């Protein structure tokens, strides 16, 4: 047998799926890849209903275990959720961020993720040894400190903690909740040029997990970044934590000649 097509209702009209029974690729994987692509491109928007496994299997002409396996793979990725009495529902696409000098706000907006910001702290503090080394100031120097919770579609994605040289720009709380930090820097005439960055991982603590809507012990991605302007001045030191279930970093690797 050859291909079989079906469609599912999405935000922009029916989304068509096709399974090729003559392909060596497992049917469940074909379906899961097409569902994931539809979610990533917005064909299936957050809140879209796929129906239950029996309905999906009937529409696709597939066995229920095959459909269940496809759905479970996306549930495990955090893209779908099963709701009793409702069926299978799209949660959201995972944020895939390229490793380049861009802000999380800009990346989320470019991906159609509707970013929002909640400012948790906007104050000044004395620079620790780590912060002082990153910003090129003496330990104990007063610096600005901003902590924010970044959300998409009403769900937390990251906890952002930034230290900046005092007086660098107006860190107005209302403005910080309206847009991204890098946009405020550019508006203030600061030309971002380069950054030094390290990516890691750790398990969520109880308080951290509660803030990010993750269970204690859930995996979190971490990032430390020092950003420099076109004069070589350090303009911010960021220490950020991201939900691994909602966020990934993408690398492009080249072979050295």
Short mmCIF file of C-alpha atoms in Angstrom, two decimals:
data_model
loop_
_atom_site.label_atom_id
_atom_site.label_comp_id
_atom_site.label_asym_id
_atom_site.label_seq_id
_atom_site.Cartn_x
_atom_site.Cartn_y
_atom_site.Cartn_z
CA UNK A 1 0.00 0.00 0.00
CA UNK A 2 1.13 3.58 -0.60
CA UNK A 3 0.41 6.84 1.12
CA UNK A 4 -2.67 7.67 3.11
CA UNK A 5 -3.61 11.30 3.76
CA UNK A 6 -5.75 12.83 6.47
CA UNK A 7 -6.07 16.22 8.09
CA UNK A 8 -6.58 17.78 11.50
CA UNK A 9 -7.98 21.17 12.41
CA UNK A 10 -5.37 23.81 13.17
CA UNK A 11 -5.21 27.54 13.82
CA UNK A 12 -4.93 28.30 10.12
CA UNK A 13 -7.29 25.64 8.74
CA UNK A 14 -6.89 21.89 8.19
CA UNK A 15 -3.40 20.44 8.61
CA UNK A 16 -2.77 17.48 6.32
CA UNK A 17 -0.82 14.42 7.39
CA UNK A 18 0.41 11.63 5.16
CA UNK A 19 1.80 8.19 6.04
CA UNK A 20 3.72 6.09 3.55
CA UNK A 21 3.27 2.39 4.29
CA UNK A 22 5.96 1.44 1.77
CA UNK A 23 8.59 3.50 3.61
CA UNK A 24 11.07 1.79 5.97
CA UNK A 25 10.45 4.64 8.46
CA UNK A 26 8.08 3.41 11.22
CA UNK A 27 4.54 4.74 10.86
CA UNK A 28 4.47 6.15 14.39
CA UNK A 29 7.65 8.13 13.67
CA UNK A 30 6.24 9.48 10.40
CA UNK A 31 3.18 10.71 12.26
CA UNK A 32 5.11 12.15 15.20
CA UNK A 33 7.48 14.06 12.90
CA UNK A 34 4.58 15.57 10.94
CA UNK A 35 2.73 16.51 14.10
CA UNK A 36 5.86 18.13 15.53
CA UNK A 37 6.44 20.07 12.30
CA UNK A 38 2.84 21.32 12.35
CA UNK A 39 3.26 22.49 15.94
CA UNK A 40 6.60 24.18 15.24
CA UNK A 41 5.25 26.07 12.21
CA UNK A 42 2.03 27.14 13.90
CA UNK A 43 -0.22 24.89 11.82
CA UNK A 44 -1.33 23.39 15.12
CA UNK A 45 -1.42 26.27 17.58
CA UNK A 46 -1.36 25.97 21.39
CA UNK A 47 -4.78 24.79 22.55
CA UNK A 48 -5.58 22.90 19.31
CA UNK A 49 -7.30 19.57 19.90
CA UNK A 50 -6.27 16.41 18.08
CA UNK A 51 -9.02 14.26 19.51
CA UNK A 52 -8.46 10.96 21.30
CA UNK A 53 -6.37 8.03 20.08
CA UNK A 54 -9.33 6.07 18.75
CA UNK A 55 -10.53 9.02 16.64
CA UNK A 56 -7.02 9.69 15.34
CA UNK A 57 -6.42 6.04 14.52
CA UNK A 58 -9.72 5.88 12.62
CA UNK A 59 -9.01 9.04 10.63
CA UNK A 60 -5.47 7.91 9.75
CA UNK A 61 -6.24 4.26 9.14
CA UNK A 62 -3.58 3.28 11.67
CA UNK A 63 -3.66 1.00 14.66
CA UNK A 64 -4.32 2.55 18.05
CA UNK A 65 -0.90 1.46 19.46
CA UNK A 66 0.84 3.20 16.53
CA UNK A 67 -1.01 6.46 17.18
CA UNK A 68 -0.46 6.11 20.92
CA UNK A 69 3.30 5.73 20.39
CA UNK A 70 3.42 8.82 18.14
CA UNK A 71 1.47 10.91 20.63
CA UNK A 72 3.52 9.68 23.61
CA UNK A 73 6.77 10.74 21.92
CA UNK A 74 5.42 14.30 21.69
CA UNK A 75 3.97 14.18 25.19
CA UNK A 76 7.47 13.26 26.40
CA UNK A 77 8.83 16.32 24.56
CA UNK A 78 6.25 18.56 26.21
CA UNK A 79 4.50 19.45 22.95
CA UNK A 80 1.23 17.60 23.62
CA UNK A 81 -0.78 16.86 26.73
CA UNK A 82 -3.53 14.32 27.35
CA UNK A 83 -6.58 15.80 29.08
CA UNK A 84 -9.25 13.47 30.44
CA UNK A 85 -12.60 14.12 28.83
CA UNK A 86 -11.06 16.46 26.25
CA UNK A 87 -8.51 14.49 24.27
CA UNK A 88 -5.00 15.28 23.11
CA UNK A 89 -4.17 18.98 23.11
CA UNK A 90 -1.25 21.01 21.76
CA UNK A 91 0.65 22.74 24.56
CA UNK A 92 3.23 24.74 22.62
CA UNK A 93 6.33 24.28 20.54
CA UNK A 94 9.68 24.00 22.25
CA UNK A 95 11.87 27.08 22.05
CA UNK A 96 14.95 26.36 19.93
CA UNK A 97 17.50 29.10 20.37
CA UNK A 98 20.56 29.44 18.14
CA UNK A 99 23.85 30.13 19.89
CA UNK A 100 24.38 33.65 18.66
CA UNK A 101 24.35 37.08 20.26
CA UNK A 102 20.61 37.64 20.49
CA UNK A 103 18.16 38.11 23.32
CA UNK A 104 15.67 35.50 24.48
CA UNK A 105 12.88 38.05 23.96
CA UNK A 106 13.83 38.59 20.30
CA UNK A 107 14.20 34.84 19.68
CA UNK A 108 10.80 34.08 21.21
CA UNK A 109 9.11 36.85 19.28
CA UNK A 110 10.71 35.72 16.00
CA UNK A 111 9.40 32.21 16.66
CA UNK A 112 5.87 33.50 17.26
CA UNK A 113 5.98 32.51 20.92
CA UNK A 114 4.34 35.68 22.33
CA UNK A 115 6.92 36.54 25.02
CA UNK A 116 5.96 38.21 28.26
CA UNK A 117 8.10 39.36 31.17
CA UNK A 118 7.54 39.58 34.90
CA UNK A 119 10.15 41.67 36.73
CA UNK A 120 10.94 40.02 40.06
CA UNK A 121 13.71 42.37 41.19
CA UNK A 122 15.12 45.69 39.97
CA UNK A 123 17.69 47.06 42.38
CA UNK A 124 21.39 47.68 43.02
CA UNK A 125 23.82 45.43 44.84
CA UNK A 126 27.52 45.02 45.57
CA UNK A 127 29.38 43.02 42.95
CA UNK A 128 30.52 39.58 44.06
CA UNK A 129 33.89 38.28 42.93
CA UNK A 130 32.27 36.51 39.96
CA UNK A 131 30.24 39.54 38.89
CA UNK A 132 33.17 41.90 39.38
CA UNK A 133 35.44 39.73 37.23
CA UNK A 134 32.82 39.52 34.49
CA UNK A 135 32.11 43.26 34.39
CA UNK A 136 35.72 44.34 34.92
CA UNK A 137 35.05 46.26 38.14
CA UNK A 138 36.39 45.99 41.68
CA UNK A 139 34.70 43.52 44.02
CA UNK A 140 32.11 45.34 46.13
CA UNK A 141 31.40 47.94 43.44
CA UNK A 142 27.72 48.88 43.28
CA UNK A 143 26.07 47.44 40.16
CA UNK A 144 22.53 47.13 38.85
CA UNK A 145 20.70 43.84 39.33
CA UNK A 146 17.59 42.79 37.42
CA UNK A 147 15.76 39.48 37.84
CA UNK A 148 12.97 38.56 35.44
CA UNK A 149 10.71 35.63 34.67
CA UNK A 150 10.26 35.17 30.92
CA UNK A 151 7.01 33.52 29.81
CA UNK A 152 5.46 32.30 26.55
CA UNK A 153 1.73 31.66 26.17
CA UNK A 154 1.41 32.34 29.90
CA UNK A 155 3.90 29.63 30.93
CA UNK A 156 7.36 30.30 32.42
CA UNK A 157 10.32 29.43 30.21
CA UNK A 158 13.30 31.01 31.94
CA UNK A 159 14.48 32.84 35.03
CA UNK A 160 16.86 35.63 33.99
CA UNK A 161 19.34 37.31 36.34
CA UNK A 162 21.41 40.19 34.93
CA UNK A 163 24.08 42.43 36.45
CA UNK A 164 24.98 45.65 34.64
CA UNK A 165 27.34 48.57 35.30
CA UNK A 166 25.52 51.23 37.27
CA UNK A 167 24.22 54.09 35.13
CA UNK A 168 24.61 52.22 31.86
CA UNK A 169 20.94 52.76 30.92
CA UNK A 170 17.54 53.46 32.41
CA UNK A 171 16.32 50.17 33.85
CA UNK A 172 12.70 51.17 34.14
CA UNK A 173 10.59 48.26 35.41
CA UNK A 174 7.66 49.02 33.12
CA UNK A 175 9.97 49.09 30.09
CA UNK A 176 11.63 45.84 31.16
CA UNK A 177 8.20 44.19 31.21
CA UNK A 178 7.36 45.54 27.75
CA UNK A 179 10.48 44.48 25.84
CA UNK A 180 13.87 42.78 26.03
CA UNK A 181 17.01 44.03 27.76
CA UNK A 182 19.06 44.06 24.55
CA UNK A 183 16.43 46.18 22.83
CA UNK A 184 16.67 48.71 25.64
CA UNK A 185 20.46 48.72 25.24
CA UNK A 186 20.24 49.31 21.50
CA UNK A 187 17.70 52.09 22.04
CA UNK A 188 20.18 53.72 24.44
CA UNK A 189 22.84 53.73 21.71
CA UNK A 190 24.79 50.73 22.97
CA UNK A 191 26.21 48.61 20.14
CA UNK A 192 26.45 44.96 21.19
CA UNK A 193 29.46 43.30 19.60
CA UNK A 194 30.38 39.97 21.20
CA UNK A 195 29.85 37.74 24.19
CA UNK A 196 31.54 35.01 26.19
CA UNK A 197 29.08 32.27 27.12
CA UNK A 198 28.95 28.94 28.96
CA UNK A 199 26.03 26.48 28.87
CA UNK A 200 25.43 23.84 31.51
CA UNK A 201 22.72 21.90 33.33
CA UNK A 202 21.53 21.10 36.84
CA UNK A 203 18.56 19.70 38.73
CA UNK A 204 15.88 22.12 39.91
CA UNK A 205 15.65 22.93 43.59
CA UNK A 206 12.26 23.25 45.28
CA UNK A 207 12.07 27.07 45.03
CA UNK A 208 13.52 27.16 41.53
CA UNK A 209 11.18 24.43 40.32
CA UNK A 210 8.18 26.21 41.77
CA UNK A 211 9.13 29.43 39.98
CA UNK A 212 9.48 27.63 36.63
CA UNK A 213 6.52 25.27 37.09
CA UNK A 214 8.80 22.21 37.18
CA UNK A 215 9.06 19.43 39.77
CA UNK A 216 11.96 19.46 42.19
CA UNK A 217 14.83 17.56 40.57
CA UNK A 218 13.67 18.29 37.01
CA UNK A 219 16.49 19.05 34.56
CA UNK A 220 17.26 22.72 33.92
CA UNK A 221 19.59 24.33 31.40
CA UNK A 222 21.90 27.06 32.65
CA UNK A 223 23.69 29.83 30.80
CA UNK A 224 26.26 32.37 31.91
CA UNK A 225 27.03 35.17 29.48
CA UNK A 226 29.19 38.28 29.55
CA UNK A 227 28.32 40.70 26.75
CA UNK A 228 30.65 43.37 25.34
CA UNK A 229 29.94 46.46 23.27
CA UNK A 230 31.93 47.63 20.24
CA UNK A 231 34.48 49.39 22.49
CA UNK A 232 35.26 46.16 24.36
CA UNK A 233 33.41 47.28 27.50
CA UNK A 234 31.46 44.62 29.43
CA UNK A 235 27.86 45.81 29.47
CA UNK A 236 26.10 42.92 31.20
CA UNK A 237 26.64 39.64 32.98
CA UNK A 238 23.73 37.23 32.72
CA UNK A 239 23.12 34.11 34.79
CA UNK A 240 20.03 32.40 33.40
CA UNK A 241 18.10 29.18 34.01
CA UNK A 242 15.81 27.57 31.40
CA UNK A 243 13.27 24.75 31.50
CA UNK A 244 14.83 21.83 29.62
CA UNK A 245 11.32 20.60 28.73
CA UNK A 246 10.58 23.86 26.90
CA UNK A 247 13.94 25.07 25.67
CA UNK A 248 16.99 23.91 23.72
CA UNK A 249 20.19 25.49 22.41
CA UNK A 250 21.15 24.79 18.80
CA UNK A 251 24.79 24.51 17.67
CA UNK A 252 26.31 24.63 14.22
CA UNK A 253 29.59 22.75 14.14
CA UNK A 254 32.23 23.13 11.42
CA UNK A 255 35.20 20.92 10.64
CA UNK A 256 38.51 22.75 10.94
CA UNK A 257 40.42 22.81 7.63
#
